[in-house]
């Protein structure tokens, strides 16, 4: 709300600033609000399919994801992703971050040497081991949301336990 200075709050500031300016007759200088002109345009949740309460947003149809700051502003995205394939679809709905593991190894998928497949920068948010994690954004997952390693690291470093994840 502090950045919403385009309506009522700006008139109070305009009135205090207008004492130093002899700009004419009417009190319309609140419509000449230049206070936001130096601020960069910030994408908001309205540019995503999610609501303002989401901290992470996924659009399965467009295979895109975003991070939001908790006040409705996009801090990352849209970034490409891959989601679950046929029979292993990524769940849709509202979830919350349950746990995180920077160097998680899959219990479901094994490498040829028998080790669990790496799921770097995992942020788990749905039952059944569904997570954001580093992986191929060109190949379907088994239900998780694959992000590039760099994006997965940002999701890992940004999201906290309990943060809301919305998947559409």
Coordinates of N, CA and C in Angstrom, one line a residue:
X1 N 0.8 -1.2 0.0 CA 0.0 0.0 0.0 C 0.8 1.3 0.0
X2 N 2.1 1.2 0.5 CA 2.9 2.4 0.6 C 3.2 2.9 -0.8
X3 N 3.2 2.1 -1.8 CA 3.5 2.6 -3.1 C 2.3 3.0 -3.9
X4 N 1.1 3.0 -3.3 CA -0.1 3.4 -3.9 C -0.2 4.9 -3.7
X5 N 0.5 5.7 -4.4 CA 0.5 7.2 -4.2 C -0.2 7.9 -5.3
X6 N -1.1 7.3 -6.0 CA -1.7 7.9 -7.2 C -3.0 8.6 -6.8
X7 N -3.6 8.2 -5.7 CA -4.9 8.8 -5.4 C -4.9 9.7 -4.1
X8 N -5.6 9.3 -3.1 CA -5.8 10.1 -1.9 C -4.5 10.5 -1.2
X9 N -3.5 9.6 -1.1 CA -2.3 9.9 -0.3 C -1.5 11.0 -1.0
X10 N -1.5 11.1 -2.3 CA -0.7 12.0 -3.0 C -1.2 13.4 -2.8
X11 N -2.5 13.6 -2.6 CA -3.0 15.0 -2.4 C -2.4 15.6 -1.1
X12 N -2.2 14.8 -0.1 CA -1.6 15.3 1.1 C -0.2 15.8 0.8
X13 N 0.6 15.0 0.1 CA 1.9 15.4 -0.2 C 1.9 16.6 -1.2
X14 N 1.0 16.6 -2.1 CA 1.0 17.7 -3.1 C 0.6 19.0 -2.4
X15 N -0.2 18.9 -1.4 CA -0.6 20.1 -0.7 C 0.6 20.7 0.1
X16 N 1.4 19.8 0.7 CA 2.6 20.3 1.4 C 3.6 20.8 0.5
X17 N 3.7 20.2 -0.7 CA 4.7 20.7 -1.7 C 4.3 21.9 -2.4
X18 N 3.0 22.2 -2.4 CA 2.5 23.3 -3.3 C 2.8 24.6 -2.7
X19 N 3.2 24.7 -1.4 CA 3.5 26.0 -0.8 C 4.7 26.6 -1.5
X20 N 5.6 25.8 -2.0 CA 6.8 26.4 -2.7 C 6.6 26.6 -4.1
X21 N 5.4 26.3 -4.7 CA 5.2 26.5 -6.1 C 4.0 27.5 -6.3
X22 N 4.2 28.5 -7.1 CA 3.2 29.4 -7.5 C 2.7 29.1 -8.9
X23 N 2.0 28.0 -9.0 CA 1.7 27.5 -10.4 C 0.3 27.8 -10.8
X24 N -0.4 28.7 -10.2 CA -1.7 29.1 -10.8 C -2.8 29.0 -9.9
X25 N -4.0 28.8 -10.4 CA -5.2 29.0 -9.7 C -5.8 27.8 -9.0
X26 N -5.8 26.7 -9.7 CA -6.6 25.6 -9.2 C -5.7 24.6 -8.3
X27 N -6.4 23.8 -7.6 CA -5.7 22.8 -6.8 C -5.6 21.5 -7.5
X28 N -5.5 21.5 -8.9 CA -5.4 20.3 -9.7 C -4.0 19.7 -9.8
X29 N -3.0 20.3 -9.1 CA -1.7 19.8 -9.2 C -1.5 18.4 -8.7
X30 N -2.5 17.8 -8.0 CA -2.4 16.4 -7.6 C -2.5 15.5 -8.8
X31 N -3.1 16.0 -9.9 CA -3.2 15.2 -11.1 C -1.9 15.2 -11.8
X32 N -1.0 16.1 -11.5 CA 0.3 16.1 -12.1 C 1.3 15.4 -11.2
X33 N 0.9 14.3 -10.6 CA 1.8 13.6 -9.7 C 3.0 13.0 -10.4
X34 N 4.1 13.5 -10.2 CA 5.4 13.1 -10.8 C 6.2 12.2 -9.9
X35 N 5.6 11.9 -8.7 CA 6.4 11.1 -7.7 C 6.8 9.7 -8.2
X36 N 6.0 9.1 -9.1 CA 6.3 7.8 -9.6 C 7.1 7.8 -10.9
X37 N 7.4 9.0 -11.4 CA 8.1 9.0 -12.7 C 9.5 8.4 -12.7
X38 N 10.2 8.5 -11.6 CA 11.5 7.9 -11.6 C 11.5 6.4 -11.2
X39 N 10.4 5.9 -10.8 CA 10.3 4.5 -10.4 C 10.1 3.7 -11.7
X40 N 10.8 2.5 -11.8 CA 10.6 1.7 -12.9 C 9.3 1.0 -12.9
X41 N 8.7 0.7 -14.1 CA 7.5 0.0 -14.1 C 7.7 -1.4 -13.5
X42 N 6.8 -1.8 -12.6 CA 6.9 -3.1 -11.9 C 5.7 -3.9 -12.3
X43 N 6.0 -5.1 -12.8 CA 4.9 -6.0 -13.2 C 4.3 -6.5 -11.9
X44 N 3.0 -6.7 -11.9 CA 2.2 -7.1 -10.8 C 1.6 -8.4 -11.0
X45 N 0.9 -9.0 -9.9 CA 0.3 -10.3 -10.0 C -0.8 -10.2 -11.2
X46 N -1.3 -9.1 -11.5 CA -2.3 -9.0 -12.6 C -1.8 -9.4 -13.9
X47 N -0.4 -9.5 -14.1 CA 0.2 -10.0 -15.3 C 0.3 -11.5 -15.3
X48 N -0.1 -12.1 -14.2 CA -0.1 -13.6 -14.0 C -1.5 -14.1 -13.8
X49 N -1.6 -15.5 -13.8 CA -3.0 -16.0 -13.6 C -3.3 -16.1 -12.1
X50 N -2.4 -15.6 -11.2 CA -2.5 -15.8 -9.8 C -3.0 -14.6 -9.0
X51 N -3.3 -14.8 -7.8 CA -3.8 -13.7 -7.0 C -2.7 -13.0 -6.2
X52 N -3.0 -11.9 -5.6 CA -2.0 -11.1 -4.9 C -1.3 -11.9 -3.7
X53 N -2.0 -12.9 -3.2 CA -1.4 -13.6 -2.0 C -0.3 -14.6 -2.4
X54 N -0.2 -14.9 -3.7 CA 0.8 -15.9 -4.1 C 2.2 -15.4 -4.0
X55 N 3.1 -16.3 -3.5 CA 4.6 -15.9 -3.6 C 5.2 -16.6 -4.8
X56 N 4.6 -17.7 -5.2 CA 5.1 -18.4 -6.5 C 3.8 -18.7 -7.3
X57 N 3.9 -18.5 -8.6 CA 2.8 -18.7 -9.5 C 3.2 -19.5 -10.7
X58 N 2.3 -20.5 -11.1 CA 2.6 -21.3 -12.2 C 1.4 -21.3 -13.2
X59 N 1.7 -21.1 -14.4 CA 0.7 -21.2 -15.5 C 1.1 -22.4 -16.3
X60 N 0.4 -23.5 -16.1 CA 0.7 -24.8 -16.8 C 0.4 -24.7 -18.3
X61 N -0.6 -24.0 -18.7 CA -0.9 -23.8 -20.1 C 0.2 -23.1 -20.9
X62 N 0.8 -22.1 -20.3 CA 1.8 -21.3 -20.9 C 3.2 -21.8 -20.6
X63 N 3.3 -22.8 -19.6 CA 4.6 -23.3 -19.1 C 5.5 -22.2 -18.7
X64 N 4.9 -21.3 -17.7 CA 5.7 -20.2 -17.2 C 5.4 -20.1 -15.7
X65 N 6.4 -19.5 -15.0 CA 6.3 -19.3 -13.6 C 6.8 -17.9 -13.2
X66 N 6.4 -17.5 -12.0 CA 6.8 -16.2 -11.5 C 7.0 -16.3 -10.0
X67 N 7.8 -15.4 -9.5 CA 7.9 -15.2 -8.0 C 7.4 -13.8 -7.8
X68 N 6.7 -13.7 -6.6 CA 6.1 -12.4 -6.2 C 6.6 -12.0 -4.8
X69 N 6.5 -10.8 -4.5 CA 7.1 -10.3 -3.2 C 6.1 -10.3 -2.0
X70 N 4.9 -10.8 -2.2 CA 4.0 -10.8 -1.0 C 3.1 -9.6 -1.0
X71 N 3.5 -8.6 -1.9 CA 2.6 -7.4 -2.0 C 2.1 -7.3 -3.4
X72 N 2.2 -8.4 -4.2 CA 1.6 -8.4 -5.5 C 2.5 -8.0 -6.6
X73 N 3.8 -7.7 -6.3 CA 4.8 -7.3 -7.3 C 5.6 -8.5 -7.8
X74 N 5.8 -8.7 -9.1 CA 6.6 -9.7 -9.7 C 8.1 -9.4 -9.4
X75 N 8.8 -10.3 -8.9 CA 10.2 -10.2 -8.7 C 11.1 -11.0 -9.6
X76 N 10.4 -12.0 -10.2 CA 11.1 -12.9 -11.2 C 10.0 -13.4 -12.2
X77 N 10.3 -13.4 -13.4 CA 9.4 -14.0 -14.4 C 8.7 -13.1 -15.4
X78 N 8.1 -13.7 -16.3 CA 7.9 -15.1 -16.4 C 9.2 -15.9 -16.8
X79 N 9.3 -17.1 -16.2 CA 10.4 -17.9 -16.6 C 9.9 -19.2 -17.2
X80 N 10.6 -19.9 -18.1 CA 10.1 -21.1 -18.7 C 10.2 -22.3 -17.6
X81 N 9.3 -23.3 -17.8 CA 9.3 -24.4 -17.0 C 8.8 -25.6 -17.8
X82 N 9.0 -26.8 -17.2 CA 8.3 -28.0 -17.7 C 7.6 -28.6 -16.6
X83 N 6.4 -29.2 -16.9 CA 5.6 -29.7 -15.8 C 5.3 -31.2 -16.1
X84 N 4.5 -31.8 -15.3 CA 4.2 -33.2 -15.5 C 3.6 -33.6 -16.8
X85 N 3.9 -34.8 -17.2 CA 3.4 -35.4 -18.5 C 2.2 -36.2 -18.3
X86 N 1.7 -36.8 -19.3 CA 0.5 -37.6 -19.2 C 0.6 -38.7 -18.1
X87 N -0.5 -38.7 -17.3 CA -0.5 -39.7 -16.2 C 0.3 -39.3 -15.0
X88 N 1.1 -38.2 -15.1 CA 1.9 -37.7 -14.0 C 1.8 -36.2 -14.0
X89 N 0.5 -35.7 -14.1 CA 0.3 -34.3 -14.2 C 0.6 -33.5 -12.9
X90 N 1.1 -32.3 -13.1 CA 1.4 -31.4 -12.0 C 0.0 -31.0 -11.4
X91 N -0.1 -31.2 -10.0 CA -1.4 -30.8 -9.4 C -1.7 -29.3 -9.5
X92 N -3.0 -29.0 -9.7 CA -3.5 -27.7 -9.8 C -4.1 -27.3 -8.5
X93 N -3.9 -26.0 -8.1 CA -4.6 -25.5 -6.9 C -3.7 -24.6 -6.1
X94 N -4.0 -24.4 -4.9 CA -3.3 -23.5 -4.0 C -2.6 -24.4 -2.9
X95 N -1.3 -24.2 -2.8 CA -0.4 -25.0 -1.9 C 0.4 -24.1 -1.1
X96 N 1.2 -24.7 -0.2 CA 2.2 -23.9 0.6 C 3.5 -24.7 0.7
X97 N 4.6 -24.0 0.7 CA 5.9 -24.6 0.8 C 6.0 -25.4 2.1
X98 N 6.3 -26.7 1.9 CA 6.4 -27.6 3.0 C 7.8 -27.8 3.5
X99 N 8.7 -27.9 2.6 CA 10.1 -28.1 3.0 C 11.0 -27.9 1.8
X100 N 12.3 -27.7 2.1 CA 13.3 -27.4 1.0 C 14.5 -28.3 1.2
X101 N 15.2 -28.6 0.1 CA 16.4 -29.4 0.1 C 17.3 -29.0 -1.0
X102 N 18.4 -28.3 -0.8 CA 19.3 -27.8 -1.8 C 19.8 -28.9 -2.7
X103 N 20.1 -30.1 -2.1 CA 20.8 -31.2 -2.9 C 19.9 -32.5 -2.8
X104 N 18.6 -32.4 -3.0 CA 17.8 -33.5 -2.9 C 18.1 -34.6 -4.0
X105 N 17.9 -35.8 -3.6 CA 18.0 -37.0 -4.5 C 16.7 -37.6 -4.6
X106 N 16.2 -37.9 -5.8 CA 14.9 -38.5 -6.0 C 14.9 -39.9 -5.4
X107 N 13.8 -40.2 -4.8 CA 13.5 -41.6 -4.3 C 12.9 -42.4 -5.4
X108 N 12.3 -41.7 -6.4 CA 11.5 -42.4 -7.5 C 12.4 -42.7 -8.7
X109 N 13.3 -41.8 -9.0 CA 14.1 -42.0 -10.2 C 15.6 -42.2 -9.9
X110 N 16.1 -43.3 -10.4 CA 17.5 -43.6 -10.1 C 18.4 -43.4 -11.3
X111 N 19.6 -43.0 -11.1 CA 20.6 -43.0 -12.1 C 21.1 -44.4 -12.5
X112 N 21.8 -44.6 -13.6 CA 22.3 -45.9 -13.9 C 23.2 -46.6 -12.8
X113 N 23.8 -45.7 -12.0 CA 24.6 -46.2 -10.9 C 23.8 -46.5 -9.6
X114 N 22.5 -46.4 -9.7 CA 21.6 -46.7 -8.6 C 21.4 -45.5 -7.6
X115 N 22.1 -44.5 -7.8 CA 21.9 -43.3 -6.9 C 20.6 -42.6 -7.4
X116 N 20.0 -41.9 -6.4 CA 18.8 -41.1 -6.8 C 19.2 -40.0 -7.7
X117 N 18.3 -39.7 -8.7 CA 18.5 -38.6 -9.6 C 18.5 -37.3 -8.9
X118 N 19.5 -36.4 -9.2 CA 19.5 -35.1 -8.5 C 18.3 -34.2 -8.8
X119 N 17.9 -33.6 -7.8 CA 16.8 -32.6 -7.8 C 17.3 -31.3 -7.1
X120 N 18.2 -30.6 -7.8 CA 18.9 -29.5 -7.1 C 17.9 -28.4 -6.8
X121 N 18.1 -27.7 -5.7 CA 17.3 -26.5 -5.3 C 15.8 -26.8 -5.2
X122 N 15.5 -28.0 -4.5 CA 14.1 -28.4 -4.4 C 13.4 -27.6 -3.4
X123 N 12.2 -27.2 -3.8 CA 11.2 -26.5 -2.9 C 9.9 -27.3 -3.0
X124 N 9.6 -28.1 -2.0 CA 8.5 -29.0 -2.0 C 7.2 -28.3 -1.5
X125 N 6.1 -28.4 -2.3 CA 4.9 -27.7 -2.0 C 3.7 -28.5 -2.1
X126 N 3.7 -29.8 -2.5 CA 2.5 -30.6 -2.6 C 2.9 -32.0 -2.2
X127 N 1.9 -32.7 -1.6 CA 2.1 -34.1 -1.2 C 2.6 -35.0 -2.4
X128 N 3.3 -36.0 -2.1 CA 3.8 -36.9 -3.1 C 5.1 -36.4 -3.7
X129 N 5.8 -35.5 -3.0 CA 7.1 -35.1 -3.4 C 7.2 -34.1 -4.6
X130 N 6.1 -33.4 -4.8 CA 6.0 -32.4 -5.9 C 6.7 -31.1 -5.4
X131 N 7.6 -30.7 -6.3 CA 8.5 -29.6 -6.0 C 8.9 -28.7 -7.2
X132 N 9.3 -27.5 -7.0 CA 10.1 -26.8 -7.9 C 11.5 -27.3 -7.8
X133 N 12.2 -27.6 -8.9 CA 13.7 -27.9 -8.8 C 14.3 -27.8 -10.2
X134 N 15.6 -27.7 -10.1 CA 16.4 -27.6 -11.4 C 16.2 -28.9 -12.2
X135 N 16.1 -28.7 -13.5 CA 15.9 -29.8 -14.4 C 15.7 -29.3 -15.8
X136 N 15.4 -30.2 -16.7 CA 15.2 -29.8 -18.1 C 13.9 -29.1 -18.3
X137 N 13.9 -28.0 -18.9 CA 12.6 -27.3 -19.2 C 12.0 -27.7 -20.6
X138 N 12.7 -28.7 -21.2 CA 12.2 -29.2 -22.5 C 11.6 -30.6 -22.4
X139 N 11.7 -31.2 -21.3 CA 11.2 -32.6 -21.1 C 10.2 -32.6 -20.0
X140 N 9.1 -33.3 -20.1 CA 8.0 -33.4 -19.1 C 8.6 -34.0 -17.8
X141 N 8.1 -33.6 -16.7 CA 8.5 -34.2 -15.4 C 7.5 -35.3 -15.0
X142 N 7.8 -35.8 -13.8 CA 6.8 -36.8 -13.2 C 5.9 -36.1 -12.3
X143 N 5.6 -34.8 -12.5 CA 4.7 -34.0 -11.7 C 5.3 -32.8 -11.1
X144 N 6.6 -32.8 -11.0 CA 7.3 -31.6 -10.5 C 7.3 -30.5 -11.5
X145 N 7.7 -29.3 -11.0 CA 7.9 -28.2 -11.9 C 9.4 -28.0 -12.1
X146 N 9.9 -28.4 -13.3 CA 11.3 -28.2 -13.6 C 11.6 -26.7 -14.0
X147 N 12.6 -26.1 -13.5 CA 13.1 -24.8 -13.8 C 14.5 -24.9 -14.2
X148 N 15.1 -23.9 -14.9 CA 16.5 -23.9 -15.2 C 17.2 -23.9 -13.8
X149 N 18.4 -24.3 -13.8 CA 19.1 -24.3 -12.5 C 19.2 -23.0 -11.8
X150 N 19.4 -21.9 -12.6 CA 19.5 -20.6 -12.1 C 18.2 -20.1 -11.5
X151 N 17.1 -20.4 -12.2 CA 15.8 -20.0 -11.7 C 15.4 -20.9 -10.5
X152 N 15.7 -22.1 -10.5 CA 15.4 -23.0 -9.4 C 16.2 -22.5 -8.1
X153 N 17.4 -22.0 -8.3 CA 18.2 -21.5 -7.2 C 17.5 -20.2 -6.6
X154 N 17.0 -19.4 -7.5 CA 16.3 -18.2 -7.1 C 15.0 -18.5 -6.3
X155 N 14.3 -19.5 -6.8 CA 13.0 -19.9 -6.1 C 13.4 -20.5 -4.8
X156 N 14.5 -21.3 -4.7 CA 14.9 -21.9 -3.4 C 15.3 -20.8 -2.4
X157 N 16.1 -19.8 -2.9 CA 16.6 -18.7 -2.0 C 15.5 -17.8 -1.6
X158 N 14.4 -17.7 -2.4 CA 13.4 -16.7 -2.2 C 12.2 -17.3 -1.3
X159 N 11.8 -18.4 -1.7 CA 10.6 -19.0 -1.0 C 10.9 -19.5 0.4
X160 N 10.0 -19.3 1.3 CA 10.2 -19.7 2.7 C 9.1 -20.7 3.1
X161 N 9.3 -21.5 4.1 CA 8.3 -22.4 4.6 C 7.0 -21.7 4.8
X162 N 5.9 -22.3 4.3 CA 4.6 -21.7 4.4 C 4.1 -20.7 3.3
X163 N 5.1 -20.3 2.5 CA 4.7 -19.4 1.4 C 3.7 -20.1 0.5
X164 N 2.8 -19.2 -0.1 CA 1.8 -19.7 -1.0 C 2.2 -19.9 -2.4
X165 N 1.9 -21.1 -2.9 CA 2.2 -21.5 -4.3 C 0.8 -21.7 -5.0
X166 N 0.6 -21.0 -6.1 CA -0.6 -21.2 -6.9 C -0.3 -21.8 -8.2
X167 N -1.0 -22.8 -8.6 CA -0.7 -23.5 -9.9 C -2.0 -23.5 -10.6
X168 N -2.0 -23.0 -11.8 CA -3.2 -22.9 -12.7 C -2.9 -23.6 -14.0

